[in-house]
Amino acid sequence: MKEKWLERAERIRLSDYVYDLPDERVAKYPLAERDQSKLLVYNQRQISHLQFTSLPGQLPAETLLVFNDTKVIPARAYFRKPTGATIELLLLHPEFPSRIINEAMLVKGGCVWACMIGNKKRWKAQDTLETQVLIDGERIRLVADYADYENNLVRLQWDSEHVFLDIVRALGEIPLPPYLHRKSEASDTLAYQTVYARQDGAVAAPTAGLHFTEPVLKALEQNTIHKTHLTLHVGAGTFQPIKVDTVTEHRMHSEQVVFTRQTIQDLLDHTGCIVPVGTTSMRSLESLYWFGVKLFRKETTVFMIEKLYPYALLEEELPSAEQALEAILSWMQAQGVEEIVGETEIFIFPGYRFQLCKGLVTNFHQPGSTLLLLIAALIGESWRDLYAEALEHGYRFLSYGDSSLLWAKEA
């Protein structure tokens, strides 16, 4: 017999989560001053229209803001064949010699990455591509061939002691979201990066963080707002459209998350009001809770959160946020580790119960996207009124657009 939670989930239709977004409302470029964006504040069906610099005053004292400190790498590279054909590689995630992105960035000599391949029909399985990159005056030969043609695994090799991050920085360009319908420009190198980005490895920016500036961060501190960081290297899957009307059939992309012991302790100290900056931070935090559940229930010590795992436990008594976080810290203590690396494909849609997050700082998302479903899970059907009002008041949408502060409907 099919479980009740799954029957309820299968009644959710993508067609109920679309709205009309005119192309002219999509922000093609950022504002000159990133903290001058608009800020829509939503709390218990009440909507306020402010400027992003007002954010510190909208958060209760002792709130813990959680930032994703991933850094976008120039992950789009081009190779030209002797025939003149151009082959485009978009790096997705490393496969060898390490699948841990922070480690993969420091590999020397060669590596294998899963890629999206543009113009693949012109790049046959047996063909080798070659180009040169210039690093500190040194000209380096870079060779690309297939490690696995069917699965788009590309082997990259270079003849120098430079690490892979050096190669990528010299070769690639920043991959902008496809819905901007333009090529990246020199200005995007800084604009499409948060001011607190530290960990190289993302294909896309955690765009809710693009609004923050040093003055805003300082104002948060003066208002007794705390902050901590996690790392989720955003992949191209974040732009993957849902192509099925029954949303549970959508194949969620898996993303790598990294938490330090200090971050988990920060969360444990502030469980009363945790507010993630961006949907990537929210998915990471909720995934962390479910890892704690797995440890608490002695199910496994592997940090992998499957797409629908949380929904199967809706009717069961669950550990509190504190118990889940304490279970993780105890396990880390026993293992003698200072950070944990996990994978998550968690799918947050209406019916989900938030376990750590009380609110969210985020931009305005595409119609019919997994991110819009997350917003609907957080604030309920009011998302329609909120998006309609944002459109009416001239808000700019998507990655380079304006911002919002949303409080959970249960808060």
mmCIF file of N, CA, C and O in Angstrom, residues 93-150:
data_model
loop_
_atom_site.group_PDB
_atom_site.id
_atom_site.type_symbol
_atom_site.label_atom_id
_atom_site.label_comp_id
_atom_site.label_asym_id
_atom_site.label_seq_id
_atom_site.Cartn_x
_atom_site.Cartn_y
_atom_site.Cartn_z
ATOM 1 N N HIS A 93 31.287 18.700 -11.825
ATOM 2 C CA HIS A 93 31.820 18.221 -10.552
ATOM 3 C C HIS A 93 32.974 17.258 -10.818
ATOM 4 O O HIS A 93 33.013 16.597 -11.855
ATOM 5 N N PRO A 94 33.925 17.174 -9.886
ATOM 6 C CA PRO A 94 35.096 16.316 -10.088
ATOM 7 C C PRO A 94 34.760 14.844 -9.842
ATOM 8 O O PRO A 94 33.894 14.523 -9.029
ATOM 9 N N GLU A 95 35.466 13.982 -10.561
ATOM 10 C CA GLU A 95 35.302 12.539 -10.387
ATOM 11 C C GLU A 95 36.593 11.857 -9.936
ATOM 12 O O GLU A 95 36.552 10.855 -9.232
ATOM 13 N N PHE A 96 37.754 12.381 -10.358
ATOM 14 C CA PHE A 96 39.027 11.741 -10.043
ATOM 15 C C PHE A 96 40.138 12.797 -10.096
ATOM 16 O O PHE A 96 40.080 13.689 -10.932
ATOM 17 N N PRO A 97 41.131 12.741 -9.206
ATOM 18 C CA PRO A 97 41.367 11.736 -8.177
ATOM 19 C C PRO A 97 40.584 11.943 -6.893
ATOM 20 O O PRO A 97 40.656 11.103 -5.998
ATOM 21 N N SER A 98 39.832 13.037 -6.768
ATOM 22 C CA SER A 98 39.005 13.262 -5.583
ATOM 23 C C SER A 98 37.664 13.834 -6.013
ATOM 24 O O SER A 98 37.600 14.675 -6.899
ATOM 25 N N ARG A 99 36.590 13.368 -5.364
ATOM 26 C CA ARG A 99 35.265 13.916 -5.631
ATOM 27 C C ARG A 99 34.964 15.090 -4.696
ATOM 28 O O ARG A 99 33.944 15.742 -4.843
ATOM 29 N N ILE A 100 35.825 15.334 -3.730
ATOM 30 C CA ILE A 100 35.656 16.469 -2.816
ATOM 31 C C ILE A 100 36.190 17.716 -3.515
ATOM 32 O O ILE A 100 37.378 17.795 -3.856
ATOM 33 N N ILE A 101 35.314 18.678 -3.745
ATOM 34 C CA ILE A 101 35.655 19.805 -4.620
ATOM 35 C C ILE A 101 36.836 20.604 -4.099
ATOM 36 O O ILE A 101 37.727 20.989 -4.857
ATOM 37 N N ASN A 102 36.871 20.864 -2.783
ATOM 38 C CA ASN A 102 37.981 21.643 -2.235
ATOM 39 C C ASN A 102 39.320 20.963 -2.498
ATOM 40 O O ASN A 102 40.336 21.630 -2.713
ATOM 41 N N GLU A 103 39.335 19.636 -2.476
ATOM 42 C CA GLU A 103 40.561 18.893 -2.769
ATOM 43 C C GLU A 103 40.842 18.892 -4.270
ATOM 44 O O GLU A 103 42.000 19.000 -4.697
ATOM 45 N N ALA A 104 39.799 18.752 -5.078
ATOM 46 C CA ALA A 104 39.958 18.673 -6.532
ATOM 47 C C ALA A 104 40.570 19.949 -7.097
ATOM 48 O O ALA A 104 41.261 19.914 -8.126
ATOM 49 N N MET A 105 40.335 21.078 -6.452
ATOM 50 C CA MET A 105 40.894 22.335 -6.928
ATOM 51 C C MET A 105 42.416 22.371 -6.799
ATOM 52 O O MET A 105 43.081 23.164 -7.466
ATOM 53 N N LEU A 106 42.978 21.517 -5.940
ATOM 54 C CA LEU A 106 44.415 21.565 -5.650
ATOM 55 C C LEU A 106 45.193 20.433 -6.301
ATOM 56 O O LEU A 106 46.378 20.244 -6.032
ATOM 57 N N VAL A 107 44.536 19.679 -7.182
ATOM 58 C CA VAL A 107 45.185 18.571 -7.878
ATOM 59 C C VAL A 107 46.220 19.113 -8.871
ATOM 60 O O VAL A 107 46.018 20.157 -9.492
ATOM 61 N N LYS A 108 47.319 18.381 -9.043
ATOM 62 C CA LYS A 108 48.357 18.752 -10.006
ATOM 63 C C LYS A 108 48.442 17.708 -11.121
ATOM 64 O O LYS A 108 48.292 16.519 -10.880
ATOM 65 N N GLY A 109 48.678 18.166 -12.337
ATOM 66 C CA GLY A 109 48.990 17.266 -13.431
ATOM 67 C C GLY A 109 47.824 16.752 -14.241
ATOM 68 O O GLY A 109 47.902 16.658 -15.468
ATOM 69 N N GLY A 110 46.722 16.412 -13.579
ATOM 70 C CA GLY A 110 45.592 15.874 -14.322
ATOM 71 C C GLY A 110 44.422 15.533 -13.421
ATOM 72 O O GLY A 110 44.587 15.317 -12.219
ATOM 73 N N CYS A 111 43.226 15.485 -14.015
ATOM 74 C CA CYS A 111 42.013 15.180 -13.264
ATOM 75 C C CYS A 111 40.903 14.813 -14.241
ATOM 76 O O CYS A 111 41.027 15.011 -15.450
ATOM 77 N N VAL A 112 39.816 14.288 -13.693
ATOM 78 C CA VAL A 112 38.639 13.957 -14.491
ATOM 79 C C VAL A 112 37.433 14.666 -13.894
ATOM 80 O O VAL A 112 37.197 14.576 -12.678
ATOM 81 N N TRP A 113 36.681 15.363 -14.749
ATOM 82 C CA TRP A 113 35.480 16.085 -14.321
ATOM 83 C C TRP A 113 34.286 15.672 -15.181
ATOM 84 O O TRP A 113 34.437 15.419 -16.394
ATOM 85 N N ALA A 114 33.139 15.628 -14.561
ATOM 86 C CA ALA A 114 31.895 15.529 -15.318
ATOM 87 C C ALA A 114 31.597 16.906 -15.893
ATOM 88 O O ALA A 114 31.731 17.921 -15.196
ATOM 89 N N CYS A 115 31.203 16.940 -17.160
ATOM 90 C CA CYS A 115 31.014 18.221 -17.853
ATOM 91 C C CYS A 115 29.711 18.230 -18.643
ATOM 92 O O CYS A 115 29.187 17.181 -19.024
ATOM 93 N N MET A 116 29.212 19.425 -18.875
ATOM 94 C CA MET A 116 28.266 19.638 -19.964
ATOM 95 C C MET A 116 29.112 19.997 -21.175
ATOM 96 O O MET A 116 30.040 20.818 -21.068
ATOM 97 N N ILE A 117 28.812 19.395 -22.317
ATOM 98 C CA ILE A 117 29.656 19.566 -23.493
ATOM 99 C C ILE A 117 28.858 20.207 -24.621
ATOM 100 O O ILE A 117 27.885 19.629 -25.116
ATOM 101 N N GLY A 118 29.252 21.407 -24.979
ATOM 102 C CA GLY A 118 28.618 22.092 -26.093
ATOM 103 C C GLY A 118 29.252 21.691 -27.407
ATOM 104 O O GLY A 118 30.480 21.620 -27.517
ATOM 105 N N ASN A 119 28.423 21.403 -28.407
ATOM 106 C CA ASN A 119 28.883 20.974 -29.725
ATOM 107 C C ASN A 119 29.540 19.589 -29.674
ATOM 108 O O ASN A 119 30.508 19.298 -30.388
ATOM 109 N N LYS A 120 28.990 18.718 -28.807
ATOM 110 C CA LYS A 120 29.577 17.391 -28.613
ATOM 111 C C LYS A 120 29.606 16.578 -29.905
ATOM 112 O O LYS A 120 30.504 15.743 -30.096
ATOM 113 N N LYS A 121 28.662 16.808 -30.783
ATOM 114 C CA LYS A 121 28.620 16.025 -32.033
ATOM 115 C C LYS A 121 29.888 16.219 -32.862
ATOM 116 O O LYS A 121 30.211 15.392 -33.727
ATOM 117 N N ARG A 122 30.613 17.320 -32.607
ATOM 118 C CA ARG A 122 31.861 17.577 -33.339
ATOM 119 C C ARG A 122 33.091 17.014 -32.599
ATOM 120 O O ARG A 122 34.211 17.129 -33.110
ATOM 121 N N TRP A 123 32.875 16.470 -31.393
ATOM 122 C CA TRP A 123 33.993 15.935 -30.613
ATOM 123 C C TRP A 123 33.793 14.429 -30.450
ATOM 124 O O TRP A 123 33.041 13.991 -29.591
ATOM 125 N N LYS A 124 34.431 13.665 -31.281
ATOM 126 C CA LYS A 124 34.275 12.220 -31.295
ATOM 127 C C LYS A 124 34.997 11.582 -30.110
ATOM 128 O O LYS A 124 35.909 12.170 -29.512
ATOM 129 N N ALA A 125 34.598 10.354 -29.811
ATOM 130 C CA ALA A 125 35.100 9.654 -28.625
ATOM 131 C C ALA A 125 36.618 9.521 -28.623
ATOM 132 O O ALA A 125 37.263 9.577 -27.571
ATOM 133 N N GLN A 126 37.227 9.343 -29.779
ATOM 134 C CA GLN A 126 38.668 9.096 -29.855
ATOM 135 C C GLN A 126 39.481 10.377 -30.022
ATOM 136 O O GLN A 126 40.721 10.337 -30.003
ATOM 137 N N ASP A 127 38.827 11.519 -30.179
ATOM 138 C CA ASP A 127 39.536 12.766 -30.446
ATOM 139 C C ASP A 127 40.159 13.364 -29.183
ATOM 140 O O ASP A 127 39.608 13.234 -28.079
ATOM 141 N N THR A 128 41.268 14.038 -29.363
ATOM 142 C CA THR A 128 41.929 14.776 -28.282
ATOM 143 C C THR A 128 41.893 16.266 -28.602
ATOM 144 O O THR A 128 42.150 16.665 -29.746
ATOM 145 N N LEU A 129 41.578 17.064 -27.606
ATOM 146 C CA LEU A 129 41.576 18.524 -27.755
ATOM 147 C C LEU A 129 42.807 19.097 -27.068
ATOM 148 O O LEU A 129 43.304 18.546 -26.085
ATOM 149 N N GLU A 130 43.271 20.217 -27.565
ATOM 150 C CA GLU A 130 44.473 20.804 -26.994
ATOM 151 C C GLU A 130 44.386 22.325 -27.060
ATOM 152 O O GLU A 130 43.855 22.895 -28.008
ATOM 153 N N THR A 131 44.902 22.966 -26.002
ATOM 154 C CA THR A 131 45.007 24.417 -25.996
ATOM 155 C C THR A 131 46.180 24.803 -25.116
ATOM 156 O O THR A 131 46.855 23.931 -24.540
ATOM 157 N N GLN A 132 46.426 26.089 -25.001
ATOM 158 C CA GLN A 132 47.490 26.573 -24.133
ATOM 159 C C GLN A 132 46.938 27.652 -23.213
ATOM 160 O O GLN A 132 46.061 28.428 -23.596
ATOM 161 N N VAL A 133 47.451 27.674 -21.979
ATOM 162 C CA VAL A 133 47.075 28.721 -21.030
ATOM 163 C C VAL A 133 48.343 29.412 -20.567
ATOM 164 O O VAL A 133 49.425 28.796 -20.516
ATOM 165 N N LEU A 134 48.217 30.671 -20.218
ATOM 166 C CA LEU A 134 49.365 31.471 -19.786
ATOM 167 C C LEU A 134 49.195 31.806 -18.308
ATOM 168 O O LEU A 134 48.216 32.444 -17.913
ATOM 169 N N ILE A 135 50.137 31.354 -17.471
ATOM 170 C CA ILE A 135 50.095 31.613 -16.029
ATOM 171 C C ILE A 135 51.430 32.194 -15.609
ATOM 172 O O ILE A 135 52.477 31.540 -15.740
ATOM 173 N N ASP A 136 51.413 33.420 -15.136
ATOM 174 C CA ASP A 136 52.640 34.102 -14.688
ATOM 175 C C ASP A 136 53.748 34.035 -15.736
ATOM 176 O O ASP A 136 54.922 33.770 -15.429
ATOM 177 N N GLY A 137 53.377 34.248 -16.995
ATOM 178 C CA GLY A 137 54.346 34.247 -18.072
ATOM 179 C C GLY A 137 54.717 32.873 -18.589
ATOM 180 O O GLY A 137 55.436 32.752 -19.586
ATOM 181 N N GLU A 138 54.232 31.826 -17.937
ATOM 182 C CA GLU A 138 54.532 30.461 -18.363
ATOM 183 C C GLU A 138 53.414 29.944 -19.270
ATOM 184 O O GLU A 138 52.236 29.989 -18.900
ATOM 185 N N ARG A 139 53.775 29.448 -20.436
ATOM 186 C CA ARG A 139 52.796 28.900 -21.371
ATOM 187 C C ARG A 139 52.658 27.404 -21.108
ATOM 188 O O ARG A 139 53.635 26.652 -21.179
ATOM 189 N N ILE A 140 51.433 26.980 -20.794
ATOM 190 C CA ILE A 140 51.188 25.606 -20.348
ATOM 191 C C ILE A 140 50.267 24.896 -21.337
ATOM 192 O O ILE A 140 49.214 25.430 -21.712
ATOM 193 N N ARG A 141 50.645 23.716 -21.732
ATOM 194 C CA ARG A 141 49.855 22.898 -22.659
ATOM 195 C C ARG A 141 48.791 22.128 -21.875
ATOM 196 O O ARG A 141 49.085 21.444 -20.903
ATOM 197 N N LEU A 142 47.542 22.265 -22.310
ATOM 198 C CA LEU A 142 46.422 21.584 -21.672
ATOM 199 C C LEU A 142 45.759 20.667 -22.688
ATOM 200 O O LEU A 142 45.389 21.107 -23.781
ATOM 201 N N VAL A 143 45.592 19.410 -22.319
ATOM 202 C CA VAL A 143 45.020 18.408 -23.206
ATOM 203 C C VAL A 143 43.735 17.868 -22.586
ATOM 204 O O VAL A 143 43.670 17.610 -21.378
ATOM 205 N N ALA A 144 42.710 17.697 -23.419
ATOM 206 C CA ALA A 144 41.434 17.149 -22.960
ATOM 207 C C ALA A 144 41.050 15.960 -23.843
ATOM 208 O O ALA A 144 41.153 16.036 -25.074
ATOM 209 N N ASP A 145 40.632 14.872 -23.203
ATOM 210 C CA ASP A 145 40.062 13.745 -23.939
ATOM 211 C C ASP A 145 38.986 13.101 -23.072
ATOM 212 O O ASP A 145 38.770 13.504 -21.925
ATOM 213 N N TYR A 146 38.304 12.126 -23.620
ATOM 214 C CA TYR A 146 37.220 11.489 -22.884
ATOM 215 C C TYR A 146 37.745 10.406 -21.955
ATOM 216 O O TYR A 146 38.479 9.502 -22.378
ATOM 217 N N ALA A 147 37.343 10.463 -20.694
ATOM 218 C CA ALA A 147 37.529 9.329 -19.787
ATOM 219 C C ALA A 147 36.327 8.398 -19.891
ATOM 220 O O ALA A 147 36.441 7.196 -19.674
ATOM 221 N N ASP A 148 35.172 8.966 -20.216
ATOM 222 C CA ASP A 148 33.940 8.182 -20.405
ATOM 223 C C ASP A 148 33.041 9.000 -21.333
ATOM 224 O O ASP A 148 32.418 9.977 -20.911
ATOM 225 N N TYR A 149 32.979 8.589 -22.592
ATOM 226 C CA TYR A 149 32.255 9.348 -23.608
ATOM 227 C C TYR A 149 30.765 9.433 -23.298
ATOM 228 O O TYR A 149 30.148 10.503 -23.399
ATOM 229 N N GLU A 150 30.165 8.310 -22.924
ATOM 230 C CA GLU A 150 28.719 8.259 -22.710
ATOM 231 C C GLU A 150 28.277 9.136 -21.547
ATOM 232 O O GLU A 150 27.207 9.741 -21.577
#
